[in-house]
């Protein structure tokens, strides 16, 4: 352990010497080295260069985007200026077609309405005719039902009379109905 201590001053001085340095000096040196290394790696010259290059590229990209937008707007204006006559002709033709179609729809609409009114009047007359026919057929059916009932009653009465005559004839020849 004595080889580790190079020099040991008297205890009255209050510092320990290790390998020719005080312990306090060694801690301070370590602290300064740590801070310097941290700062070096935190703000390396390469990182600053990269940040500057990235900012320059971003500015260049924004500038190029603005140029593209301006060129697109100029192209659109040029297209409209070059083709305005053709576009106006197309719009006129389109408006004429729309007007023609509207006129046709109005004419067909009026004709269609007239035809619908005629059909409705015809349908109404047909409904009235069918109601009258239904009433006639119902009354005929009622008369025929009444006739059928009457004929059934007459048949039943004739059957009863025939049964009674047959029963009397079976009882004897001496009894004759008056």
PDB file of C-alpha atoms in Angstrom:
ATOM      1  CA  UNK A   1       0.000   0.000   0.000  1.00  0.00           C
ATOM      2  CA  UNK A   2       2.997   2.288   0.498  1.00  0.00           C
ATOM      3  CA  UNK A   3       3.830   1.990  -3.202  1.00  0.00           C
ATOM      4  CA  UNK A   4       0.412   3.455  -4.011  1.00  0.00           C
ATOM      5  CA  UNK A   5       1.092   6.642  -2.061  1.00  0.00           C
ATOM      6  CA  UNK A   6       3.761   8.725  -3.617  1.00  0.00           C
ATOM      7  CA  UNK A   7       3.880  11.419  -1.044  1.00  0.00           C
ATOM      8  CA  UNK A   8       1.870  11.906   2.126  1.00  0.00           C
ATOM      9  CA  UNK A   9       2.040  15.430   3.529  1.00  0.00           C
ATOM     10  CA  UNK A  10       1.295  16.045   7.156  1.00  0.00           C
ATOM     11  CA  UNK A  11      -2.345  15.703   8.227  1.00  0.00           C
ATOM     12  CA  UNK A  12      -2.408  19.376   9.165  1.00  0.00           C
ATOM     13  CA  UNK A  13      -2.526  20.315   5.449  1.00  0.00           C
ATOM     14  CA  UNK A  14      -5.825  18.357   5.028  1.00  0.00           C
ATOM     15  CA  UNK A  15      -5.392  16.954   1.499  1.00  0.00           C
ATOM     16  CA  UNK A  16      -4.452  13.498   0.383  1.00  0.00           C
ATOM     17  CA  UNK A  17      -1.993  13.121  -2.425  1.00  0.00           C
ATOM     18  CA  UNK A  18      -2.461  10.230  -4.812  1.00  0.00           C
ATOM     19  CA  UNK A  19       0.042   9.648  -7.619  1.00  0.00           C
ATOM     20  CA  UNK A  20       1.205  13.215  -7.346  1.00  0.00           C
ATOM     21  CA  UNK A  21      -2.297  14.824  -7.506  1.00  0.00           C
ATOM     22  CA  UNK A  22      -4.777  15.722  -4.852  1.00  0.00           C
ATOM     23  CA  UNK A  23      -8.033  13.835  -4.776  1.00  0.00           C
ATOM     24  CA  UNK A  24      -9.944  17.106  -5.265  1.00  0.00           C
ATOM     25  CA  UNK A  25      -7.898  17.952  -8.345  1.00  0.00           C
ATOM     26  CA  UNK A  26      -8.519  14.515  -9.765  1.00  0.00           C
ATOM     27  CA  UNK A  27     -12.315  14.847  -9.325  1.00  0.00           C
ATOM     28  CA  UNK A  28     -12.213  18.279 -10.898  1.00  0.00           C
ATOM     29  CA  UNK A  29     -10.228  16.987 -13.877  1.00  0.00           C
ATOM     30  CA  UNK A  30     -12.646  14.097 -14.311  1.00  0.00           C
ATOM     31  CA  UNK A  31     -15.580  16.494 -14.226  1.00  0.00           C
ATOM     32  CA  UNK A  32     -14.031  18.806 -16.802  1.00  0.00           C
ATOM     33  CA  UNK A  33     -13.220  15.891 -19.121  1.00  0.00           C
ATOM     34  CA  UNK A  34     -16.738  14.489 -18.823  1.00  0.00           C
ATOM     35  CA  UNK A  35     -18.308  17.853 -19.598  1.00  0.00           C
ATOM     36  CA  UNK A  36     -15.986  18.457 -22.540  1.00  0.00           C
ATOM     37  CA  UNK A  37     -16.705  15.018 -24.021  1.00  0.00           C
ATOM     38  CA  UNK A  38     -20.463  15.496 -23.575  1.00  0.00           C
ATOM     39  CA  UNK A  39     -20.360  18.889 -25.297  1.00  0.00           C
ATOM     40  CA  UNK A  40     -18.178  17.479 -28.057  1.00  0.00           C
ATOM     41  CA  UNK A  41     -20.554  14.618 -28.831  1.00  0.00           C
ATOM     42  CA  UNK A  42     -23.652  16.720 -28.326  1.00  0.00           C
ATOM     43  CA  UNK A  43     -22.688  19.421 -30.781  1.00  0.00           C
ATOM     44  CA  UNK A  44     -20.393  17.695 -33.169  1.00  0.00           C
ATOM     45  CA  UNK A  45     -19.384  19.778 -36.150  1.00  0.00           C
ATOM     46  CA  UNK A  46     -20.899  17.124 -38.426  1.00  0.00           C
ATOM     47  CA  UNK A  47     -24.299  17.432 -36.792  1.00  0.00           C
ATOM     48  CA  UNK A  48     -24.285  21.201 -37.167  1.00  0.00           C
ATOM     49  CA  UNK A  49     -23.276  20.791 -40.801  1.00  0.00           C
ATOM     50  CA  UNK A  50     -26.098  18.302 -41.333  1.00  0.00           C
ATOM     51  CA  UNK A  51     -28.617  20.649 -39.721  1.00  0.00           C
ATOM     52  CA  UNK A  52     -27.477  23.519 -41.943  1.00  0.00           C
ATOM     53  CA  UNK A  53     -27.560  21.319 -45.052  1.00  0.00           C
ATOM     54  CA  UNK A  54     -31.035  20.064 -44.125  1.00  0.00           C
ATOM     55  CA  UNK A  55     -32.322  23.603 -43.598  1.00  0.00           C
ATOM     56  CA  UNK A  56     -30.825  24.617 -46.961  1.00  0.00           C
ATOM     57  CA  UNK A  57     -32.513  21.634 -48.686  1.00  0.00           C
ATOM     58  CA  UNK A  58     -35.842  22.465 -47.043  1.00  0.00           C
ATOM     59  CA  UNK A  59     -35.588  26.042 -48.284  1.00  0.00           C
ATOM     60  CA  UNK A  60     -34.679  24.781 -51.764  1.00  0.00           C
ATOM     61  CA  UNK A  61     -37.638  22.363 -51.762  1.00  0.00           C
ATOM     62  CA  UNK A  62     -40.029  25.142 -50.684  1.00  0.00           C
ATOM     63  CA  UNK A  63     -38.660  27.367 -53.444  1.00  0.00           C
ATOM     64  CA  UNK A  64     -39.108  24.599 -56.047  1.00  0.00           C
ATOM     65  CA  UNK A  65     -42.680  23.984 -54.860  1.00  0.00           C
ATOM     66  CA  UNK A  66     -43.487  27.661 -55.284  1.00  0.00           C
ATOM     67  CA  UNK A  67     -41.961  27.598 -58.782  1.00  0.00           C
ATOM     68  CA  UNK A  68     -44.030  24.514 -59.727  1.00  0.00           C
ATOM     69  CA  UNK A  69     -47.207  26.146 -58.435  1.00  0.00           C
ATOM     70  CA  UNK A  70     -46.475  29.328 -60.401  1.00  0.00           C
ATOM     71  CA  UNK A  71     -45.779  27.285 -63.555  1.00  0.00           C
ATOM     72  CA  UNK A  72     -49.027  25.323 -63.155  1.00  0.00           C
ATOM     73  CA  UNK A  73     -51.017  28.519 -62.751  1.00  0.00           C
ATOM     74  CA  UNK A  74     -49.305  30.005 -65.810  1.00  0.00           C
ATOM     75  CA  UNK A  75     -50.030  26.840 -67.825  1.00  0.00           C
ATOM     76  CA  UNK A  76     -53.680  26.980 -66.800  1.00  0.00           C
ATOM     77  CA  UNK A  77     -53.934  30.655 -67.803  1.00  0.00           C
ATOM     78  CA  UNK A  78     -52.222  29.902 -71.133  1.00  0.00           C
ATOM     79  CA  UNK A  79     -54.560  26.963 -71.768  1.00  0.00           C
ATOM     80  CA  UNK A  80     -57.624  29.071 -71.028  1.00  0.00           C
ATOM     81  CA  UNK A  81     -56.333  31.926 -73.185  1.00  0.00           C
ATOM     82  CA  UNK A  82     -55.437  29.595 -76.067  1.00  0.00           C
ATOM     83  CA  UNK A  83     -58.683  27.641 -75.916  1.00  0.00           C
ATOM     84  CA  UNK A  84     -61.149  30.306 -74.784  1.00  0.00           C
ATOM     85  CA  UNK A  85     -62.794  30.500 -78.241  1.00  0.00           C
ATOM     86  CA  UNK A  86     -63.225  26.738 -78.363  1.00  0.00           C
ATOM     87  CA  UNK A  87     -64.497  26.649 -74.782  1.00  0.00           C
ATOM     88  CA  UNK A  88     -67.000  29.422 -75.530  1.00  0.00           C
ATOM     89  CA  UNK A  89     -68.251  27.493 -78.595  1.00  0.00           C
ATOM     90  CA  UNK A  90     -68.617  24.312 -76.522  1.00  0.00           C
ATOM     91  CA  UNK A  91     -70.543  26.190 -73.820  1.00  0.00           C
ATOM     92  CA  UNK A  92     -72.842  27.790 -76.438  1.00  0.00           C
ATOM     93  CA  UNK A  93     -73.548  24.381 -78.000  1.00  0.00           C
ATOM     94  CA  UNK A  94     -74.226  22.881 -74.592  1.00  0.00           C
ATOM     95  CA  UNK A  95     -76.653  25.696 -73.712  1.00  0.00           C
ATOM     96  CA  UNK A  96     -78.488  25.231 -77.036  1.00  0.00           C
ATOM     97  CA  UNK A  97     -78.867  21.503 -76.409  1.00  0.00           C
ATOM     98  CA  UNK A  98     -80.204  22.190 -72.912  1.00  0.00           C
ATOM     99  CA  UNK A  99     -82.725  24.711 -74.262  1.00  0.00           C
ATOM    100  CA  UNK A 100     -83.886  22.270 -76.953  1.00  0.00           C
ATOM    101  CA  UNK A 101     -84.340  19.512 -74.396  1.00  0.00           C
ATOM    102  CA  UNK A 102     -86.296  21.836 -72.112  1.00  0.00           C
ATOM    103  CA  UNK A 103     -88.586  22.845 -75.001  1.00  0.00           C
ATOM    104  CA  UNK A 104     -89.157  19.174 -75.889  1.00  0.00           C
ATOM    105  CA  UNK A 105     -89.974  18.342 -72.286  1.00  0.00           C
ATOM    106  CA  UNK A 106     -92.476  21.198 -72.084  1.00  0.00           C
ATOM    107  CA  UNK A 107     -94.237  20.085 -75.299  1.00  0.00           C
ATOM    108  CA  UNK A 108     -94.217  16.425 -74.251  1.00  0.00           C
ATOM    109  CA  UNK A 109     -95.309  17.433 -70.795  1.00  0.00           C
ATOM    110  CA  UNK A 110     -98.344  19.289 -72.116  1.00  0.00           C
ATOM    111  CA  UNK A 111     -99.190  16.450 -74.499  1.00  0.00           C
ATOM    112  CA  UNK A 112     -98.658  13.942 -71.728  1.00  0.00           C
ATOM    113  CA  UNK A 113    -100.937  15.918 -69.408  1.00  0.00           C
ATOM    114  CA  UNK A 114    -103.670  16.098 -72.051  1.00  0.00           C
ATOM    115  CA  UNK A 115    -103.332  12.382 -72.692  1.00  0.00           C
ATOM    116  CA  UNK A 116    -103.477  11.659 -68.951  1.00  0.00           C
ATOM    117  CA  UNK A 117    -106.643  13.773 -68.620  1.00  0.00           C
ATOM    118  CA  UNK A 118    -108.261  11.911 -71.542  1.00  0.00           C
ATOM    119  CA  UNK A 119    -107.285   8.598 -70.015  1.00  0.00           C
ATOM    120  CA  UNK A 120    -108.675   9.665 -66.646  1.00  0.00           C
ATOM    121  CA  UNK A 121    -111.984  10.747 -68.212  1.00  0.00           C
ATOM    122  CA  UNK A 122    -112.178   7.472 -70.133  1.00  0.00           C
ATOM    123  CA  UNK A 123    -111.351   5.530 -66.997  1.00  0.00           C
ATOM    124  CA  UNK A 124    -114.034   7.386 -65.039  1.00  0.00           C
ATOM    125  CA  UNK A 125    -116.671   6.600 -67.688  1.00  0.00           C
ATOM    126  CA  UNK A 126    -115.561   2.965 -67.733  1.00  0.00           C
ATOM    127  CA  UNK A 127    -115.797   2.763 -63.947  1.00  0.00           C
ATOM    128  CA  UNK A 128    -119.346   4.145 -64.042  1.00  0.00           C
ATOM    129  CA  UNK A 129    -120.322   1.675 -66.774  1.00  0.00           C
ATOM    130  CA  UNK A 130    -118.854  -1.221 -64.796  1.00  0.00           C
ATOM    131  CA  UNK A 131    -120.698  -0.107 -61.621  1.00  0.00           C
ATOM    132  CA  UNK A 132    -124.011  -0.050 -63.507  1.00  0.00           C
ATOM    133  CA  UNK A 133    -123.267  -3.468 -64.989  1.00  0.00           C
ATOM    134  CA  UNK A 134    -122.375  -4.784 -61.517  1.00  0.00           C
ATOM    135  CA  UNK A 135    -125.672  -3.486 -60.115  1.00  0.00           C
ATOM    136  CA  UNK A 136    -127.625  -5.121 -62.975  1.00  0.00           C
ATOM    137  CA  UNK A 137    -125.834  -8.417 -62.477  1.00  0.00           C
ATOM    138  CA  UNK A 138    -126.400  -8.235 -58.697  1.00  0.00           C
ATOM    139  CA  UNK A 139    -130.126  -7.680 -59.134  1.00  0.00           C
ATOM    140  CA  UNK A 140    -130.289 -10.530 -61.691  1.00  0.00           C
ATOM    141  CA  UNK A 141    -128.455 -12.759 -59.242  1.00  0.00           C
ATOM    142  CA  UNK A 142    -130.876 -11.827 -56.458  1.00  0.00           C
ATOM    143  CA  UNK A 143    -133.880 -12.578 -58.733  1.00  0.00           C
ATOM    144  CA  UNK A 144    -132.357 -15.900 -59.760  1.00  0.00           C
ATOM    145  CA  UNK A 145    -131.643 -16.763 -56.127  1.00  0.00           C
ATOM    146  CA  UNK A 146    -135.265 -15.989 -55.249  1.00  0.00           C
ATOM    147  CA  UNK A 147    -136.479 -18.063 -58.217  1.00  0.00           C
ATOM    148  CA  UNK A 148    -134.209 -20.916 -57.149  1.00  0.00           C
ATOM    149  CA  UNK A 149    -135.599 -20.805 -53.618  1.00  0.00           C
ATOM    150  CA  UNK A 150    -139.146 -20.793 -54.950  1.00  0.00           C
ATOM    151  CA  UNK A 151    -138.406 -23.726 -57.282  1.00  0.00           C
ATOM    152  CA  UNK A 152    -136.746 -25.665 -54.447  1.00  0.00           C
ATOM    153  CA  UNK A 153    -139.791 -25.058 -52.259  1.00  0.00           C
ATOM    154  CA  UNK A 154    -142.110 -26.243 -55.054  1.00  0.00           C
ATOM    155  CA  UNK A 155    -139.933 -29.311 -55.620  1.00  0.00           C
ATOM    156  CA  UNK A 156    -139.901 -30.086 -51.900  1.00  0.00           C
ATOM    157  CA  UNK A 157    -143.695 -29.691 -51.809  1.00  0.00           C
ATOM    158  CA  UNK A 158    -144.100 -31.924 -54.894  1.00  0.00           C
ATOM    159  CA  UNK A 159    -141.812 -34.513 -53.321  1.00  0.00           C
ATOM    160  CA  UNK A 160    -143.860 -34.489 -50.108  1.00  0.00           C
ATOM    161  CA  UNK A 161    -147.102 -34.747 -52.120  1.00  0.00           C
ATOM    162  CA  UNK A 162    -145.719 -37.584 -54.217  1.00  0.00           C
ATOM    163  CA  UNK A 163    -144.579 -39.413 -51.082  1.00  0.00           C
ATOM    164  CA  UNK A 164    -147.997 -38.951 -49.496  1.00  0.00           C
ATOM    165  CA  UNK A 165    -149.796 -40.189 -52.649  1.00  0.00           C
ATOM    166  CA  UNK A 166    -147.504 -43.135 -52.843  1.00  0.00           C
ATOM    167  CA  UNK A 167    -148.146 -43.944 -49.180  1.00  0.00           C
ATOM    168  CA  UNK A 168    -151.912 -43.726 -49.680  1.00  0.00           C
ATOM    169  CA  UNK A 169    -151.812 -45.893 -52.775  1.00  0.00           C
ATOM    170  CA  UNK A 170    -149.941 -48.460 -50.777  1.00  0.00           C
ATOM    171  CA  UNK A 171    -152.650 -48.513 -48.081  1.00  0.00           C
ATOM    172  CA  UNK A 172    -155.422 -49.527 -50.227  1.00  0.00           C
ATOM    173  CA  UNK A 173    -157.431 -49.026 -53.379  1.00  0.00           C
ATOM    174  CA  UNK A 174    -160.519 -48.025 -51.527  1.00  0.00           C
ATOM    175  CA  UNK A 175    -159.206 -44.774 -50.274  1.00  0.00           C
ATOM    176  CA  UNK A 176    -159.203 -42.109 -52.855  1.00  0.00           C
ATOM    177  CA  UNK A 177    -158.494 -38.566 -52.164  1.00  0.00           C
ATOM    178  CA  UNK A 178    -161.403 -36.243 -52.762  1.00  0.00           C
TER     179      UNK A 178
END
